[in-house]
Each structure stands twice: as C-alpha cells, then as structure tokens.
Coordinates of C-alpha atoms in Angstrom, one line a residue:
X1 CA 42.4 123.4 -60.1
X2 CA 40.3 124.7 -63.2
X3 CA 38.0 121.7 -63.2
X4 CA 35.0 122.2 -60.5
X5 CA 34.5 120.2 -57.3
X6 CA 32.6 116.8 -57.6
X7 CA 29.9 116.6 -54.5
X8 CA 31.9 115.4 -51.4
X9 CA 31.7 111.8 -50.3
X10 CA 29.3 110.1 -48.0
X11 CA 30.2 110.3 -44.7
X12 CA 30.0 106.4 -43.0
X13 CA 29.0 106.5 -39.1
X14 CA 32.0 105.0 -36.7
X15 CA 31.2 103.1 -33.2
X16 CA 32.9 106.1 -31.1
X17 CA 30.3 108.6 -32.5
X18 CA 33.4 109.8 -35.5
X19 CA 32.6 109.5 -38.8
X20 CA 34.5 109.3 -41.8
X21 CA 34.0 109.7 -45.7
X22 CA 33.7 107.1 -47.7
X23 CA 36.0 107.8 -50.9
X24 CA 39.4 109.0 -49.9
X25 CA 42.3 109.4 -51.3
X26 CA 45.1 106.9 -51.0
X27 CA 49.0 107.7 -51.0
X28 CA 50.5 104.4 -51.5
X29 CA 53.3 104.6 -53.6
X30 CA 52.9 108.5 -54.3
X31 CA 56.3 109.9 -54.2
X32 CA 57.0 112.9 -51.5
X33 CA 57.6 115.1 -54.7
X34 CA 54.4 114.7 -55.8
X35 CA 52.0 114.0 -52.7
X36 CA 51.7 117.8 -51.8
X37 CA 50.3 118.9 -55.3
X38 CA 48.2 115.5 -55.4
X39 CA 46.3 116.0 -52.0
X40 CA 46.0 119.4 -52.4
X41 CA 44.6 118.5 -56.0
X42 CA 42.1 116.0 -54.4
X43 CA 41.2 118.5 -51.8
X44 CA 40.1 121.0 -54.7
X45 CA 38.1 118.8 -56.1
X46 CA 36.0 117.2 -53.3
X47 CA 38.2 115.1 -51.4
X48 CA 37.9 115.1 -47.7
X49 CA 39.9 112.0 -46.4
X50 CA 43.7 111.6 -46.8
X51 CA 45.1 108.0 -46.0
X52 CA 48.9 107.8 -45.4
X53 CA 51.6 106.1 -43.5
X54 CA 54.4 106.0 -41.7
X55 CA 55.6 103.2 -44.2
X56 CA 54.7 105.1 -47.3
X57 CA 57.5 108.0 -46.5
X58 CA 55.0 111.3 -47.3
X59 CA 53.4 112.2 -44.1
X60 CA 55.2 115.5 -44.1
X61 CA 54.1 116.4 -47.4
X62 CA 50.4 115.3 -46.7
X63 CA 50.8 117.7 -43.7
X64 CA 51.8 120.8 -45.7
X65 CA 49.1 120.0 -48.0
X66 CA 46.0 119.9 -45.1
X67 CA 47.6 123.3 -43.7
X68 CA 47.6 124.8 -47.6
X69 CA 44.4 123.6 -48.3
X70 CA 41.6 126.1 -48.1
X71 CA 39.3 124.0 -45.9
X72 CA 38.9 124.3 -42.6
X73 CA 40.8 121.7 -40.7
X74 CA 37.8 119.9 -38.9
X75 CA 36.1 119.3 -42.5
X76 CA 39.5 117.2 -43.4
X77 CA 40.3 113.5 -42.4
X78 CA 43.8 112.4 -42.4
X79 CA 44.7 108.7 -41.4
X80 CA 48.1 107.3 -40.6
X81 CA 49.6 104.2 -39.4
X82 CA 52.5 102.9 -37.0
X83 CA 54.9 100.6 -39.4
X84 CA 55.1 97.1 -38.2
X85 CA 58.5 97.4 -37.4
X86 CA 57.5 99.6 -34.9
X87 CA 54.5 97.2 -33.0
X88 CA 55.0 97.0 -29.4
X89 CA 53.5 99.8 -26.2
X90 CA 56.5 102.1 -25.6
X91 CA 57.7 102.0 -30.2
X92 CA 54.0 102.4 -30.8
X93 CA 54.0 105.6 -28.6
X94 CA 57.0 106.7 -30.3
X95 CA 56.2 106.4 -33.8
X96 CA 53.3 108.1 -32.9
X97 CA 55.0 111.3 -32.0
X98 CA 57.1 111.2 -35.1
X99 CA 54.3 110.7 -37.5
X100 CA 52.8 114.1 -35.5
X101 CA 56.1 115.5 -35.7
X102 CA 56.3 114.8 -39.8
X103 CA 52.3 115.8 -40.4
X104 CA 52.6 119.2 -38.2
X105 CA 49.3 119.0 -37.4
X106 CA 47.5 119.3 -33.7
X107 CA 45.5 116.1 -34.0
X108 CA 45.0 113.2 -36.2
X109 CA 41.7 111.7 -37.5
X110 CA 42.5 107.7 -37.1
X111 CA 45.6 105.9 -36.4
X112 CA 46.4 102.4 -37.3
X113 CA 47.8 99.3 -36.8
X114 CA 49.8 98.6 -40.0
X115 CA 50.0 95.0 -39.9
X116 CA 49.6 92.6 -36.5
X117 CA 52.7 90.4 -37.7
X118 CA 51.5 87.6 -35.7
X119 CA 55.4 85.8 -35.7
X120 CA 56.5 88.6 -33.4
X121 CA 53.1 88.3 -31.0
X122 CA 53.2 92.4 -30.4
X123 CA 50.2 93.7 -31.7
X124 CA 48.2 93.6 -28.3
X125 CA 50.5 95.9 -26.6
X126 CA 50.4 98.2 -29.9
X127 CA 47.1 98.0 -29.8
X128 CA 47.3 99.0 -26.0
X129 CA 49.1 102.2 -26.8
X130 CA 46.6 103.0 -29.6
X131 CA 43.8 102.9 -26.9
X132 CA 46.1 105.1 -24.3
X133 CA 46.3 107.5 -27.7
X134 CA 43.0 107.7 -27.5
X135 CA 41.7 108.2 -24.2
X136 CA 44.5 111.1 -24.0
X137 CA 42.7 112.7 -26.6
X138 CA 45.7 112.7 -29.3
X139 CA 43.9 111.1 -32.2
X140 CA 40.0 110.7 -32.3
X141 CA 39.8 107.1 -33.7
X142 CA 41.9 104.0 -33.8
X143 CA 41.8 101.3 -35.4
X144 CA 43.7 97.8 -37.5
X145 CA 44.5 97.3 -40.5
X146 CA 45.0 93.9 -42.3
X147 CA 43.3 92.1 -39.4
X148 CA 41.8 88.7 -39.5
X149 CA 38.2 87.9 -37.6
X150 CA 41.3 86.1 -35.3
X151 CA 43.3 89.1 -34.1
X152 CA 40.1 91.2 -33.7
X153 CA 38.9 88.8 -31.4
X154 CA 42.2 88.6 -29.6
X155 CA 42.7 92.1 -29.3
X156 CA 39.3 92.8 -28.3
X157 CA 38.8 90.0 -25.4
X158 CA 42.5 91.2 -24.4
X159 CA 41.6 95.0 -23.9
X160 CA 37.9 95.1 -23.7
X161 CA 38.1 98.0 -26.8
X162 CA 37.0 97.3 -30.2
X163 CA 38.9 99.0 -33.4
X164 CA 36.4 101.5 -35.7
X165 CA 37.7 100.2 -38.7
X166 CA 39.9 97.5 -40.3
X167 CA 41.7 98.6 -43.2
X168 CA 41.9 95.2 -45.9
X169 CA 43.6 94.6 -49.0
X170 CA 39.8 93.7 -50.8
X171 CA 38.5 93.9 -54.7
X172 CA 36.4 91.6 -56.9
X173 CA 38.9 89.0 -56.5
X174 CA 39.3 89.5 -52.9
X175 CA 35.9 90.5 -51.8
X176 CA 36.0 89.4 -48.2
X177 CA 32.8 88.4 -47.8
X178 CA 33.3 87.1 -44.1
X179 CA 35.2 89.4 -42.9
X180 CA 33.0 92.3 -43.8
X181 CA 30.3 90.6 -42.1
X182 CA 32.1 90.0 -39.1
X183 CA 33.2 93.4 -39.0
X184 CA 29.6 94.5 -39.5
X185 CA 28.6 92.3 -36.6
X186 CA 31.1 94.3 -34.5
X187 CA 30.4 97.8 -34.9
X188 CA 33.9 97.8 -37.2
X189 CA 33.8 99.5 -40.8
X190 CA 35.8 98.0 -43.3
X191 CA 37.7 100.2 -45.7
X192 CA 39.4 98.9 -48.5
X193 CA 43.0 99.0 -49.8
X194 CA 43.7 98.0 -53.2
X195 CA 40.5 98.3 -54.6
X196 CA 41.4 98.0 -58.0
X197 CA 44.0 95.1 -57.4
X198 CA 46.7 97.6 -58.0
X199 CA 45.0 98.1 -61.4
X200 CA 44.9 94.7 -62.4
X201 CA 41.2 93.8 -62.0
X202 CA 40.4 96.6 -64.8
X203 CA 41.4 94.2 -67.6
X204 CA 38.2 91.6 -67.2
X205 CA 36.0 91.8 -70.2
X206 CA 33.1 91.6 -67.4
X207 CA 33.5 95.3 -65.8
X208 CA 34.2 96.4 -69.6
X209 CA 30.3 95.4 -70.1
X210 CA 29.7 96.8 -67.0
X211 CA 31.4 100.3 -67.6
X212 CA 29.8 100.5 -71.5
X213 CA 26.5 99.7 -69.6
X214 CA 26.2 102.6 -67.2
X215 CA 28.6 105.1 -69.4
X216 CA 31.5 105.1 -66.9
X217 CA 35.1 103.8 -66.8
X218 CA 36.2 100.1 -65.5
X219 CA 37.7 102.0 -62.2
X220 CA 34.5 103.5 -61.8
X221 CA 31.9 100.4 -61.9
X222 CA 34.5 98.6 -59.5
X223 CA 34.7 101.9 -57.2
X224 CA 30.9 101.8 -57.3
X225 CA 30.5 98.2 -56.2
X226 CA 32.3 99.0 -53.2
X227 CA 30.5 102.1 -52.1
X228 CA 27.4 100.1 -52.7
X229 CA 28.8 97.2 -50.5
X230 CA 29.6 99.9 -47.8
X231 CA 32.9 100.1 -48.2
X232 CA 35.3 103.1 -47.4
X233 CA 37.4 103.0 -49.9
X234 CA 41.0 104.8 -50.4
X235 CA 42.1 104.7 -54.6
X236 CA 45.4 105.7 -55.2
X237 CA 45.9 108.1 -58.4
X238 CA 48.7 109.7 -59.6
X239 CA 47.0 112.6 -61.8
X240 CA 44.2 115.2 -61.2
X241 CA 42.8 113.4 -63.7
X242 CA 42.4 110.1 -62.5
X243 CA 41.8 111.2 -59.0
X244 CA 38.6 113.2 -60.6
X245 CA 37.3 110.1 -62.1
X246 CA 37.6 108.0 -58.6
X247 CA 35.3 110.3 -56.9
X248 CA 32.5 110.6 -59.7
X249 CA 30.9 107.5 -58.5
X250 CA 28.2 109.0 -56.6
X251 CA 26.3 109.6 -59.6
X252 CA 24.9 106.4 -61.0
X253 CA 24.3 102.9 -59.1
X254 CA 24.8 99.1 -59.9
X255 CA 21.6 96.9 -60.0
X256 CA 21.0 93.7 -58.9
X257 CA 22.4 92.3 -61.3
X258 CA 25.5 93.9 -62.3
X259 CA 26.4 93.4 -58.3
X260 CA 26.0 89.8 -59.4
X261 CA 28.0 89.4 -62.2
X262 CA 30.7 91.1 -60.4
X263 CA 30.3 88.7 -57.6
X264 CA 31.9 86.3 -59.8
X265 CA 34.9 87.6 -60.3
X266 CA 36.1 86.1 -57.0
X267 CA 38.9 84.0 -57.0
X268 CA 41.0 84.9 -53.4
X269 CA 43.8 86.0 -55.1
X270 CA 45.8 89.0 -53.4
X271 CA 48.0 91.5 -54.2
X272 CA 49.7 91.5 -51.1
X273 CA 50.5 88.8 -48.5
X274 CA 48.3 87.3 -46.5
X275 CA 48.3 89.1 -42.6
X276 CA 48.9 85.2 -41.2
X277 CA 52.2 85.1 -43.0
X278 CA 53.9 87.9 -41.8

C-alpha cells in the first residue's frame, strides 16, 4: 500500500480474559478473487480483525492473506462462523475442521454460531461443541451471532457458559437498544453487522449535517456512533479506499447531541431477517 497506516483500533476487553479490536474488517459479500488483496490491503493499513464465514465462501483466501501479511500472527484476529446448515454437536465439530482446513492456520481467534434457526431446535448442542472447541484449546473465544436476549438465556441456563460476544445485524434504524444492554449485563460484547444498513442509511439528510459538521463522510459519523456506543463493528468495503476511510474514525468524537439526533433515526427496520423467523 502507498498510503500510510491509520493508528490501530481499540482493543474491547472479552469475559474469558481475550480481547478483540473494535473496527474490523468485514468480508460479506467480497468475492474469493478479491478477499486476499482486500485483507491484505486492510492489514497494511491498520486493520487487525478479519470477520469471515463459512457461509461467505472466502475463508481460504482470508487464510493466505494472515500468512502473507507482515504481522505477526498473535497481533491478528480472525473470526469465522459454522453455517446454519451445519448446527447440531457432531456437524458443528465438523464444519469446524473444515473451516481450519480452508484458513490453514493453527488456531482461530472466535468462532460463531451463525444463526440459532430456532425451527430446527439445534443450536444448544452447537453451542455444546463450541464450548468442547474451546476447552480443547482449538479456538480462544466463542460466541453467537444473531441471538435474541431468548436464546442467550436458553443456551446459557442449558450449559452453564456464556458467549463473549453476539454478533447483530444493528445501525441507526436497528439500534438494539435492549439487546445491547442485556448483553452488557452479561459480560457479552455486541458487535455489529451491517452497520451501515448495507449502505442504505448513508442517504438521510441527518448524518449529511452530521458528516459537514465534524468534516467527515456519512459512513464515518455512523461508524463513529457505534464506536462511541461500544460497539465492535465489522464494515464491509470493497476498495483500499473505502476500507481507509472506515478506520479513520478514531480521530474525532460525536457530542451529546449529535448521539441524539442520530437516536432518531430508529425505525426497527432490518436488512436481514429477523433470528425468530428462521
């Protein structure tokens, strides 16, 4: 990369004594031609958590990438997920290998839940075989993603071990208020997908004020509000460019005010389904 490093993200404290940054970089949706040269891009200029999938069909690439890179291993994170089609003890164990398999790598940051698709009632025993992951000393945190305060608590009174994070679609529209606070109230950091609604929340006249305001771009001012909420937060970009500007949030900070006015964007509406309806 010609352009210099940005000042790496703020690390966020996790209930098993792990910690993870809070701005990382998010490949949903970035093709396997392109995820290599993007991580590695984001890497170069600052980036020090990689989120990917199963699902999203690049974890080899995003392997290649964290062996090319010229940081040391322990300084990266790299999250990955079993695929819903794949919940249940002995599949969960299985798609676990292959995601290690695909990512070539020794050990794995955190490992997730993808969904807990409540009409098939497996994500207890995948949630089991997360925890045996664990105590085996094959990946270093676990945790759920698109979990409801209700499948916490299930999973929770069912194995007696609590998830570090929960992963949830959640933006000005979708601000979770509750959730985050139950979360908080559990030792559970919530990190948020989506965080731009898939790009949709950038058009509101509101975080056009807010971005002339404080000199920055719409992305940015959103971006912002969630690191000030506490927040990890995974943007997706598709350019060095864009990936650049979703890490130079550190460097200015809402008010009172603005953290208001955004506050009123809410509406619930999602960009994905709802957990419950899967």
């Amino acid at each position: 990369m010609s352009q210099p490093s940005l000042p790496v993200a703020p690390l966020l404290p996790l209930a098993d004594g792990n910690s993870i940054p809070q701005l990382g970089y998010g490949l949903y949706k970035v093709p396997p031609t392109d995820a290599a040269r993007l991580s590695l891009d984001a890497i170069a200029l600052g980036y020090r958590h990689l989120d990917t999938a199963a699902f999203y069909g690049n974890e080899r690439e995003v392997g290649e990438a964290v062996r090319a890179a010229p940081v040391p291993r322990e300084e990266l994170f790299v999250t990955s997920k079993v695929w819903k089609d794949d919940n249940g003890y002995d599949e969960t164990l299985r798609a676990f290998d292959d995601s290690m398999a695909r990512l070539g790598l020794e050990s794995l940051d955190l490992y997730l839940i993808h969904w807990p698709v409540p009409s098939t009632d497996r994500y207890v025993e995948t949630w089991r075989a997360l925890v045996s992951l664990q105590q085996e000393g094959r990946v270093r945190s676990i945790g759920v993603a698109n979990f409801h305060p209700h499948h916490l608590e299930r999973i929770v009174g069912e194995t007696g071990a609590a998830p570090v994070v929960n992963q949830v679609e959640l933006h000005p529209w979708l601000p979770q208020s509750q959730l985050r606070a139950f979360d908080a109230a559990h030792g559970i950091c919530t990190e948020a997908w989506s965080p731009l609604a898939r790009g949709r929340v950038l058009g509101t006249p509101l975080l056009d004020e807010l971005a002339a305001k404080h000199g920055r771009t719409p992305a940015q001012i959103v971006l912002r509000w969630h690191v000030q909420l506490g927040n990890a937060v995974i943007p997706k970009a598709s350019s060095a460019t864009r990936i650049r500007e979703n890490l130079d949030v550190f460097g200015f900070a809402l008010d009172a005010r603005d953290l208001a006015a955004i506050a009123t964007l809410e509406t619930g509406e999602r960009t994905g389904r709802d957990p419950d309806d899967d």
